[in-house]
PDB file of C-alpha atoms in Angstrom:
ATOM      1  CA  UNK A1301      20.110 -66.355   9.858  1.00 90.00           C
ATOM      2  CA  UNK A1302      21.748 -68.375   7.010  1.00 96.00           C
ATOM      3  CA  UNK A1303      25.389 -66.929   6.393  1.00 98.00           C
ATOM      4  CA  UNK A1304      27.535 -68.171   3.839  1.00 98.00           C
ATOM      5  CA  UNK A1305      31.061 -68.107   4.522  1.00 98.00           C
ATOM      6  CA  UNK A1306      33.826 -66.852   2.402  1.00 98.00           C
ATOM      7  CA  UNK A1307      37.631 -68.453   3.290  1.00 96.00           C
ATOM      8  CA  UNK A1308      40.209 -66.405   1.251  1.00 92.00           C
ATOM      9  CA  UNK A1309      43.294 -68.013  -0.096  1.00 90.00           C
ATOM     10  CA  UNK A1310      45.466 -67.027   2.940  1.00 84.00           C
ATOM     11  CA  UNK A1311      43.360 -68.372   5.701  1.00 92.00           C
ATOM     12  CA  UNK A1312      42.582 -71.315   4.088  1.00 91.00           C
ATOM     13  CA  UNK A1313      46.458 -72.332   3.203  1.00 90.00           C
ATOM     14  CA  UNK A1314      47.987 -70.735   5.871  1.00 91.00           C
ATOM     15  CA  UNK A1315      45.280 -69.960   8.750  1.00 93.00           C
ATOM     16  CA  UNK A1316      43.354 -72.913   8.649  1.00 94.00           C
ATOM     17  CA  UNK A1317      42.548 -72.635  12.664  1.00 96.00           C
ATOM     18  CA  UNK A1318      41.492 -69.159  11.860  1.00 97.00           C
ATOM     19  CA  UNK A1319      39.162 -70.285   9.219  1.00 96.00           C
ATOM     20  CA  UNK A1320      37.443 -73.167  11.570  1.00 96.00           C
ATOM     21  CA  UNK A1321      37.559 -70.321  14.577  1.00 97.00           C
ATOM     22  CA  UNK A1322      35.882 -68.166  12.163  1.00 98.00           C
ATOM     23  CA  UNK A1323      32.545 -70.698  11.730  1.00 97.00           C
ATOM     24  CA  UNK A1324      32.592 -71.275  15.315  1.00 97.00           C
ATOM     25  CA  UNK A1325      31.703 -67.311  16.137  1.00 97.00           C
ATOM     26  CA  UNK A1326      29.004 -67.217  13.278  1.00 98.00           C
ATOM     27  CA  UNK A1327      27.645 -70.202  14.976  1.00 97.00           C
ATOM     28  CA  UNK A1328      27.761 -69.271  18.908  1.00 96.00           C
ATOM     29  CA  UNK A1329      26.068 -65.605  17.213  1.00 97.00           C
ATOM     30  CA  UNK A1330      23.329 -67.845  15.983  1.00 96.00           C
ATOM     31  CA  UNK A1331      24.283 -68.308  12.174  1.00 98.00           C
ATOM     32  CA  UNK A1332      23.430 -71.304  10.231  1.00 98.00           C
ATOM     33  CA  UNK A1333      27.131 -71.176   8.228  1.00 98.00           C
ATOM     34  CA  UNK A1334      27.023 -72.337   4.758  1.00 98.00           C
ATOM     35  CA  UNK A1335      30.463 -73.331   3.044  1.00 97.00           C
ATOM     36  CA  UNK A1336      30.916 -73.815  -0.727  1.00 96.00           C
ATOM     37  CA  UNK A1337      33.439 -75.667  -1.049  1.00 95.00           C
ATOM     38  CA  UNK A1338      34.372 -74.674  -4.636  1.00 95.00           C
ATOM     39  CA  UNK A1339      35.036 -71.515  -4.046  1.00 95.00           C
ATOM     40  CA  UNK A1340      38.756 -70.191  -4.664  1.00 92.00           C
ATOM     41  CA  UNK A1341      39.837 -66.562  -4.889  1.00 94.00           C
ATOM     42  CA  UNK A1342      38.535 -63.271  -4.916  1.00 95.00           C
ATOM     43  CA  UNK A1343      40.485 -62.194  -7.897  1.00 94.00           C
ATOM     44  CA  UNK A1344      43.106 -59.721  -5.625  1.00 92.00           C
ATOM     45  CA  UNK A1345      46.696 -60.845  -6.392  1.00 90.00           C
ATOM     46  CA  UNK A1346      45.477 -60.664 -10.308  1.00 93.00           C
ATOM     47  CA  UNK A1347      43.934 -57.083 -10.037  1.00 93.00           C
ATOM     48  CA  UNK A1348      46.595 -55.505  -7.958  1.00 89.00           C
ATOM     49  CA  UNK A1349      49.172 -56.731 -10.304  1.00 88.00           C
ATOM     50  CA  UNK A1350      47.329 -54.977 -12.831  1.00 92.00           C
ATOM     51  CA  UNK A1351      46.074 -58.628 -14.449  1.00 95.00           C
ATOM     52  CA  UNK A1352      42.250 -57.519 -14.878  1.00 96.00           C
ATOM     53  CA  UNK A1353      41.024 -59.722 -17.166  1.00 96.00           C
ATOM     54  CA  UNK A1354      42.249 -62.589 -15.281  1.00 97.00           C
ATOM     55  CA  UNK A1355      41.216 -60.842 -12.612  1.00 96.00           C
ATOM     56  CA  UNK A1356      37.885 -60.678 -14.242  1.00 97.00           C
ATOM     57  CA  UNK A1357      37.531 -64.376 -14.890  1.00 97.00           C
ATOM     58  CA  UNK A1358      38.183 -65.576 -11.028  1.00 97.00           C
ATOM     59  CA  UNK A1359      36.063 -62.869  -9.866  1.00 97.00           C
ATOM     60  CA  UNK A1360      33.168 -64.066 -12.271  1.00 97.00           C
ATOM     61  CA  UNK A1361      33.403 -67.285 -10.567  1.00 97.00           C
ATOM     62  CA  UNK A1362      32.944 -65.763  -7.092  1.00 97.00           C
ATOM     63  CA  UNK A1363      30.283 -64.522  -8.082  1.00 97.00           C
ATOM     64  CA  UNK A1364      28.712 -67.364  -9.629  1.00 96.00           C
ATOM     65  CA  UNK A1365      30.157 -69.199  -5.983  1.00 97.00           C
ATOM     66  CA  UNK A1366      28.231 -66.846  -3.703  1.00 97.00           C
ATOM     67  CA  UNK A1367      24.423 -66.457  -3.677  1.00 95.00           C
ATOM     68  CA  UNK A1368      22.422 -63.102  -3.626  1.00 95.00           C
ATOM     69  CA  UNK A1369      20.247 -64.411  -0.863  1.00 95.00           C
ATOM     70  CA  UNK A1370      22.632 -64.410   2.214  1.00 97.00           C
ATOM     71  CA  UNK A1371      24.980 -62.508   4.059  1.00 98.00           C
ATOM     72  CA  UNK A1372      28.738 -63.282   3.039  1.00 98.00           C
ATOM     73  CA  UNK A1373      31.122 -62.915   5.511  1.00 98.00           C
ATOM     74  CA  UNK A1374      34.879 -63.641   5.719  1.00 97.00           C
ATOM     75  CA  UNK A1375      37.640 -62.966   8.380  1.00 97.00           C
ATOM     76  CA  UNK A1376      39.649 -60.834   5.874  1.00 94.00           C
ATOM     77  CA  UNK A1377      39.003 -57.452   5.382  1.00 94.00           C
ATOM     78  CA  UNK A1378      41.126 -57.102   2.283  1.00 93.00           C
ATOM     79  CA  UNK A1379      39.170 -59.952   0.077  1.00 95.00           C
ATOM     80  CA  UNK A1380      36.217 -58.275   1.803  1.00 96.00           C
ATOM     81  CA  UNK A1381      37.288 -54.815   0.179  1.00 95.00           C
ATOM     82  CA  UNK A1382      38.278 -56.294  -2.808  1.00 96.00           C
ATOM     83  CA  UNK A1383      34.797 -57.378  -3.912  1.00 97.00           C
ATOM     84  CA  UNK A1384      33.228 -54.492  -2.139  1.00 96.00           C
ATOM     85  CA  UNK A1385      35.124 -51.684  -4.426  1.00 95.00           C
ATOM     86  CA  UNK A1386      37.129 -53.211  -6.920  1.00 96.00           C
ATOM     87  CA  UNK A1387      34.109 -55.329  -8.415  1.00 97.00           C
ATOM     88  CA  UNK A1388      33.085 -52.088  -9.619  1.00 96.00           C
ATOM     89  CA  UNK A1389      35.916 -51.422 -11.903  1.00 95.00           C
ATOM     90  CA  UNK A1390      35.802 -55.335 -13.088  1.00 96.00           C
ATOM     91  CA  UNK A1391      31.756 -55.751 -13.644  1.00 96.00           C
ATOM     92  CA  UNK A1392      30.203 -52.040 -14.471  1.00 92.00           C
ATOM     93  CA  UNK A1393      27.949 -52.361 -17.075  1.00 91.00           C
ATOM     94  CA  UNK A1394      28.364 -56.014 -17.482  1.00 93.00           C
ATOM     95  CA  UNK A1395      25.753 -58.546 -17.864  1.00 93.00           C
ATOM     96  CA  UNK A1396      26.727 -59.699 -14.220  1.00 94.00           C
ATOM     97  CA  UNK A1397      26.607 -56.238 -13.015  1.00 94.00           C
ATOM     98  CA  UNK A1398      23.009 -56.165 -10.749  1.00 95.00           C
ATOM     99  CA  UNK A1399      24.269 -59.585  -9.147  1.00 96.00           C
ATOM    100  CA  UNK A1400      27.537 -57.613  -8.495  1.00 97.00           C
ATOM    101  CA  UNK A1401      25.899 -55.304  -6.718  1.00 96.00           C
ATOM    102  CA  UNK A1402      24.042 -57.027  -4.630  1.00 97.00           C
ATOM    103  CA  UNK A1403      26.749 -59.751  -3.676  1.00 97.00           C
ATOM    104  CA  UNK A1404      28.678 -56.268  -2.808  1.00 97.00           C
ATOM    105  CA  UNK A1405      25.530 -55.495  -0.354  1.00 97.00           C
ATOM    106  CA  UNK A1406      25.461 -58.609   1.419  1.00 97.00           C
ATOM    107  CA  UNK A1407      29.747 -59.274   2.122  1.00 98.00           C
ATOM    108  CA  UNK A1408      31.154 -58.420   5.389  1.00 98.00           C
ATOM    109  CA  UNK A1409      34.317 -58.326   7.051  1.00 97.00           C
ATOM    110  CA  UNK A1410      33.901 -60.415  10.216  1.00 98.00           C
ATOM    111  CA  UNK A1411      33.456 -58.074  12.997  1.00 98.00           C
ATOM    112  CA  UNK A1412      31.578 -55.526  11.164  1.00 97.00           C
ATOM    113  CA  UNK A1413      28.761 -58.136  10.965  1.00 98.00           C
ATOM    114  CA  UNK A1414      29.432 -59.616  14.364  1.00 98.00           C
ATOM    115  CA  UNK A1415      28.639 -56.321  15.959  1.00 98.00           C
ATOM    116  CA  UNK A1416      26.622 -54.821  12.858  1.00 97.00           C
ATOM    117  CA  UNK A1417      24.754 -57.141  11.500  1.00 97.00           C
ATOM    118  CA  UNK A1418      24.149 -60.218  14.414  1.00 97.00           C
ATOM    119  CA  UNK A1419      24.642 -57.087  17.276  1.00 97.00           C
ATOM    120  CA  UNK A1420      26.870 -59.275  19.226  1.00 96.00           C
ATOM    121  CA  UNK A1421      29.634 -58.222  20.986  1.00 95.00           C
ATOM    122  CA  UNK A1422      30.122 -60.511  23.860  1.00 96.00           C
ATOM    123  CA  UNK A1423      31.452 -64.049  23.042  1.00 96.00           C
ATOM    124  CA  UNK A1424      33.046 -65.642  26.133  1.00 94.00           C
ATOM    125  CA  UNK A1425      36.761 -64.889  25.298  1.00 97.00           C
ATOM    126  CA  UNK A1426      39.328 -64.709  28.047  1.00 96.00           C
ATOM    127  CA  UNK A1427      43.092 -64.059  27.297  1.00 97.00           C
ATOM    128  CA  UNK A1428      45.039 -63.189  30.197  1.00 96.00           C
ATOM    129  CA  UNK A1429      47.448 -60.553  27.764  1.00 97.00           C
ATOM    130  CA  UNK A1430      48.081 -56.717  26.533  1.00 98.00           C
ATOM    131  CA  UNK A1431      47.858 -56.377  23.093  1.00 97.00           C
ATOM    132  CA  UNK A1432      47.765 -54.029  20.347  1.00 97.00           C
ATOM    133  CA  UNK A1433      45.470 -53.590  17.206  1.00 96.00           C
ATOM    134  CA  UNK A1434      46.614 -53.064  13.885  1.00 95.00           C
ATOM    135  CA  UNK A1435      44.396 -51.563  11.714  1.00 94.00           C
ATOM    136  CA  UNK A1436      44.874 -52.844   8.355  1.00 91.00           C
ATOM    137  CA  UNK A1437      44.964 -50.392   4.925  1.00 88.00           C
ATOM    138  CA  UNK A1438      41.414 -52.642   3.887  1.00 89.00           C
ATOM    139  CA  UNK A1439      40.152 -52.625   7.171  1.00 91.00           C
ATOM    140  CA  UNK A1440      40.105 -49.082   7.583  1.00 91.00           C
ATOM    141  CA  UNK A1441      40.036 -47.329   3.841  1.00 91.00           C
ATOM    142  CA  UNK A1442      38.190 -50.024   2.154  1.00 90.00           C
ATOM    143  CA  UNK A1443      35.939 -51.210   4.771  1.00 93.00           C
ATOM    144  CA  UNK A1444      35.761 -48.300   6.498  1.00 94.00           C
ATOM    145  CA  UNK A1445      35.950 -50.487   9.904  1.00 95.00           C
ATOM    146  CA  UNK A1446      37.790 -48.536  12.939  1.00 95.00           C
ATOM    147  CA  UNK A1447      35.733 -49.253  16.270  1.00 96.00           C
ATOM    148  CA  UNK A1448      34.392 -52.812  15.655  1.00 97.00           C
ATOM    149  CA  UNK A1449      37.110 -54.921  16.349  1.00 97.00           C
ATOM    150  CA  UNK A1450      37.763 -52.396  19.417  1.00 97.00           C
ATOM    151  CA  UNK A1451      34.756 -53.100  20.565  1.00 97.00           C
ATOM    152  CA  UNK A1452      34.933 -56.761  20.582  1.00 98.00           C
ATOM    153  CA  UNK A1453      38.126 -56.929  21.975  1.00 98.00           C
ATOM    154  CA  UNK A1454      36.941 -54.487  24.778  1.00 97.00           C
ATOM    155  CA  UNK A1455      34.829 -57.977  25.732  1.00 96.00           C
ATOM    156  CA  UNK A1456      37.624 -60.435  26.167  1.00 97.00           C
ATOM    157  CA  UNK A1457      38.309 -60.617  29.889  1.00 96.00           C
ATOM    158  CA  UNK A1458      41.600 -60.234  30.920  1.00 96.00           C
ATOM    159  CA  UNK A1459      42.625 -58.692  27.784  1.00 97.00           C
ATOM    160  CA  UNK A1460      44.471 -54.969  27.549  1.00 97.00           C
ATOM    161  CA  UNK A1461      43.953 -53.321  24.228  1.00 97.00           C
ATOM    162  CA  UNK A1462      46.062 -50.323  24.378  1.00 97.00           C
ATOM    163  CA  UNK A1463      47.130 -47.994  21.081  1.00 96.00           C
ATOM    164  CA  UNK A1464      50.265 -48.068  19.746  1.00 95.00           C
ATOM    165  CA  UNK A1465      51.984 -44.994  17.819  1.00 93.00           C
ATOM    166  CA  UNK A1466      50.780 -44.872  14.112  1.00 88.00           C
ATOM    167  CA  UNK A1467      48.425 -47.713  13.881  1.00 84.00           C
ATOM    168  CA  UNK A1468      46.896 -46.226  11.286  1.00 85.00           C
ATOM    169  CA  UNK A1469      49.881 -46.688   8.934  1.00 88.00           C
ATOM    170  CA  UNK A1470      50.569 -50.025   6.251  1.00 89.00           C
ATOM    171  CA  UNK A1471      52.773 -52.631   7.761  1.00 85.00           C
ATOM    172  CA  UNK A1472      54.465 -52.738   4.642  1.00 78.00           C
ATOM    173  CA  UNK A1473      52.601 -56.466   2.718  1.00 80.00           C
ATOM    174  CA  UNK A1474      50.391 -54.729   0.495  1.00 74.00           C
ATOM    175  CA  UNK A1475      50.806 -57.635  -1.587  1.00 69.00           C
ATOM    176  CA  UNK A1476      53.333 -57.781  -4.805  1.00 72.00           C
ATOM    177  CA  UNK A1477      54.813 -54.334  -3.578  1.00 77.00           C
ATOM    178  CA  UNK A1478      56.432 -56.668  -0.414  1.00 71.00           C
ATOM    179  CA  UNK A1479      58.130 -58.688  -3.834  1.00 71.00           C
ATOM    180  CA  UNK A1480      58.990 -55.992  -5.799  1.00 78.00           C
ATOM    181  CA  UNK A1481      59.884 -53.505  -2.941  1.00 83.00           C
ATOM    182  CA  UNK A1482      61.484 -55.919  -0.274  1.00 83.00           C
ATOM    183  CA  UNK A1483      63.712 -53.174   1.572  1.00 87.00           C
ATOM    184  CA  UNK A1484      60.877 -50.915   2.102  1.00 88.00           C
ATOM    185  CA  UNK A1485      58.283 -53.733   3.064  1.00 83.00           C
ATOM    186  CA  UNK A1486      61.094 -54.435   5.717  1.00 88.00           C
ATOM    187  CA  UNK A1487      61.290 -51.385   6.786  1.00 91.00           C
ATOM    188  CA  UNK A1488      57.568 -50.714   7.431  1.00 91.00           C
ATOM    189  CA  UNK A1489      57.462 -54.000   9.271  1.00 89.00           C
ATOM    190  CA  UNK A1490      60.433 -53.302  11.347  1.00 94.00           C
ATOM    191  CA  UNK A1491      58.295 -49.698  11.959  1.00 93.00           C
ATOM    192  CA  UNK A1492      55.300 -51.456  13.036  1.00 93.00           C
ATOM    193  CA  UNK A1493      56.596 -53.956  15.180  1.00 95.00           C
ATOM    194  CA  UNK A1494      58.390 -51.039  16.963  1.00 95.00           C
ATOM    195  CA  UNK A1495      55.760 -49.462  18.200  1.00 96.00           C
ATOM    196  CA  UNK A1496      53.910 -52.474  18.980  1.00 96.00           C
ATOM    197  CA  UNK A1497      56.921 -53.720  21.572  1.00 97.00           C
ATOM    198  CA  UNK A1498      57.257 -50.090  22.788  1.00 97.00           C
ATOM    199  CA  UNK A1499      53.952 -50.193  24.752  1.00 97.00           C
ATOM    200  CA  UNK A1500      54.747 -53.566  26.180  1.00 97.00           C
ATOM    201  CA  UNK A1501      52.571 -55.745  24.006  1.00 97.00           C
ATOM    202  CA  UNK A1502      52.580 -59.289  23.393  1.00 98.00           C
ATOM    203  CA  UNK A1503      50.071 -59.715  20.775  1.00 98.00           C
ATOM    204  CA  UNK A1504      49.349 -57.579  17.854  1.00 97.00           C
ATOM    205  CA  UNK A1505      45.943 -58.690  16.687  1.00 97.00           C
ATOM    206  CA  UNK A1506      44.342 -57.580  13.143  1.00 95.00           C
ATOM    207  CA  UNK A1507      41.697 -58.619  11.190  1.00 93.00           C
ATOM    208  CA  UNK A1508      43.712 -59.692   7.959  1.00 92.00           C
ATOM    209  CA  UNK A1509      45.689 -62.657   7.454  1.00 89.00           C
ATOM    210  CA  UNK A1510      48.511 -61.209   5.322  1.00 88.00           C
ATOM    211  CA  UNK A1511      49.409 -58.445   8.041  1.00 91.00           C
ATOM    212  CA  UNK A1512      49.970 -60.915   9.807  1.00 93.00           C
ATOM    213  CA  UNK A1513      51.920 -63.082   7.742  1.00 90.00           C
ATOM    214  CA  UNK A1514      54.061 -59.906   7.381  1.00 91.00           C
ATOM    215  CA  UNK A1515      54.678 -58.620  10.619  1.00 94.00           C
ATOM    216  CA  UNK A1516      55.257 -62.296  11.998  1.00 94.00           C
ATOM    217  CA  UNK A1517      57.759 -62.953   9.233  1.00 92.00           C
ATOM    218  CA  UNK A1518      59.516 -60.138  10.677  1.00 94.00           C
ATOM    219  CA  UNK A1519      59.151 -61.166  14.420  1.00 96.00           C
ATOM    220  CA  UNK A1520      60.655 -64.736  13.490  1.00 96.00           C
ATOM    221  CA  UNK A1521      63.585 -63.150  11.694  1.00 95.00           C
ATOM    222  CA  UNK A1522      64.654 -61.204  14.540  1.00 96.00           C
ATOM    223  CA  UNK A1523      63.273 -63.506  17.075  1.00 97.00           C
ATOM    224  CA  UNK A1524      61.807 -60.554  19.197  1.00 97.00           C
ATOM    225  CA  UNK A1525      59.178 -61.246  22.205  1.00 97.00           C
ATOM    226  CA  UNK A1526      55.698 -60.498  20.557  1.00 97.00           C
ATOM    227  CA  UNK A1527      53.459 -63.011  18.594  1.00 97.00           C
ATOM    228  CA  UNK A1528      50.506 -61.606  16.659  1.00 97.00           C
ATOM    229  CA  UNK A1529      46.945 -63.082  16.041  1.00 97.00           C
ATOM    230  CA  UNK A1530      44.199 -62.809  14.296  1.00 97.00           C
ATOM    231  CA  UNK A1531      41.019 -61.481  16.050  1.00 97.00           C
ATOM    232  CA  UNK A1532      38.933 -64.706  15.307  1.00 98.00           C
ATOM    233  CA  UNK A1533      41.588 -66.426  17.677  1.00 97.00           C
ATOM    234  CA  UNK A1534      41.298 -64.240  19.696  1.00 98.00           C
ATOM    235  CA  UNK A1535      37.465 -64.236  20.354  1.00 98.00           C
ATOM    236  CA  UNK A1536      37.520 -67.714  20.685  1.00 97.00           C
ATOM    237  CA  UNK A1537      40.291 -67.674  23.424  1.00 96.00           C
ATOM    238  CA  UNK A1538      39.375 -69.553  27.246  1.00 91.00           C
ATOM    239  CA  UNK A1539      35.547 -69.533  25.963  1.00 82.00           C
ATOM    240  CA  UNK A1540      33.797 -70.441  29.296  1.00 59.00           C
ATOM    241  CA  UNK A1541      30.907 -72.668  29.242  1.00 51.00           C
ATOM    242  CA  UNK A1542      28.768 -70.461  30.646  1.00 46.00           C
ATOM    243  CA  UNK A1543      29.461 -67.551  28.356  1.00 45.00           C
ATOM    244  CA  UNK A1544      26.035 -65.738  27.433  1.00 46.00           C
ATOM    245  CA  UNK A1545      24.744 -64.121  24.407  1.00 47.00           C
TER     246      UNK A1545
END
């Protein structure tokens, strides 16, 4: 199936390897990936800052960026949600609104269509680590996405997914409110990394990019012993040549 791919402003400035790991699952799960290259943002950073008519605007030109007759799919679950819930508020009743609402049919969070859409689960992966999965605030309220990325991971060989304490709960980004709340942001990271290192991990993996960038910040400032990744990476690990589908 044709797929077009959707590379949010945090992968694509700061993930780039993610992005490019990204294209190779869609491929190996028998995807033809399509990549406009004009596309930009989602309209997010404007919307949660309360900016929605500029929010408005670059979301008009996702739309206009993104076709009606393929699946979307991007390895961020909170640009994913974005367009999924907050389109509604931006383009109800607009002339845009029908090709709104099916764009908001056809985007997917990566591994909600992996296992899905494409009903693959199995991609080769091998990481020799234990690890622990954060489940994002889009992931899991937005997306409503809990047992997919589980379930891929389950596949990796050598690879121990065990649950930390409150996984549930926001590592503190949650985008401006890490600016205009900076002690609290800590703090939530500082909680979340926590209970990552107290069940021995050595990766936390999540599907979104600015967890990541979050937690990791907070890792390098206090130089502790865990590294986190982003579940494209990770499914793309040691892929044996062999691997079947």
């Amino acid at each position: 199936m044709n797929v077009e791919l959707f590379i949010p402003c945090f992968v694509d400035q700061l993930y780039a390897e993610t992005a490019h790991n990204t294209v190779k699952l869609l491929e190996k799960a028998g995807c033809k990936v399509i990549y406009n290259p004009e596309q930009t943002c989602c309209g997010q950073p404007a919307y949660n800052a309360g900016f929605w008519d500029e929010a408005k605007e670059v979301g008009s030109k996702f739309l206009n960026d993104f076709s009606e007759q393929n699946y979307i799919v991007s390895p961020s679950a909170s640009c994913t949600g974005m367009v999924k819930n907050a389109y509604n508020n931006l383009f109800f009743n607009t002339a845009i609104h029908n090709k709104c609402r099916t764009i908001q049919s056809h985007i997917f969070e990566l591994s909600d269509f992996l296992v899905n859409i494409a009903k693959k689960d199995y991609f080769g992966a091998e990481l020799e680590a234990k690890i622990v999965y954060h489940d994002s605030c889009s992931a899991l309220r937005e997306c409503k996405i809990k047992e997919e990325p589980r379930l891929l991971l389950a596949k990796v060989h050598g690879l121990e997914l065990v649950e930390m304490k409150d996984n549930e709960t926001c590592c503190g980004f949650g985008g401006t409110f890490s600016v205009k709340f900076p002690d609290i942001s800590s703090a939530m990271a500082e909680q979340k990394v926590q209970n990552a290192l107290d069940t021995g991990a050595e990766y936390i993996v999540s599907t979104d990019a600015s967890c990541l960038l979050q937690l990791q910040a907070y890792i390098d400032a206090h130089q502790l012993p865990i590294k986190t990744m982003h579940l494209a990476d990770v499914l793309t690990t040691g892929w044996m040549e062999d691997a079947s589908l």
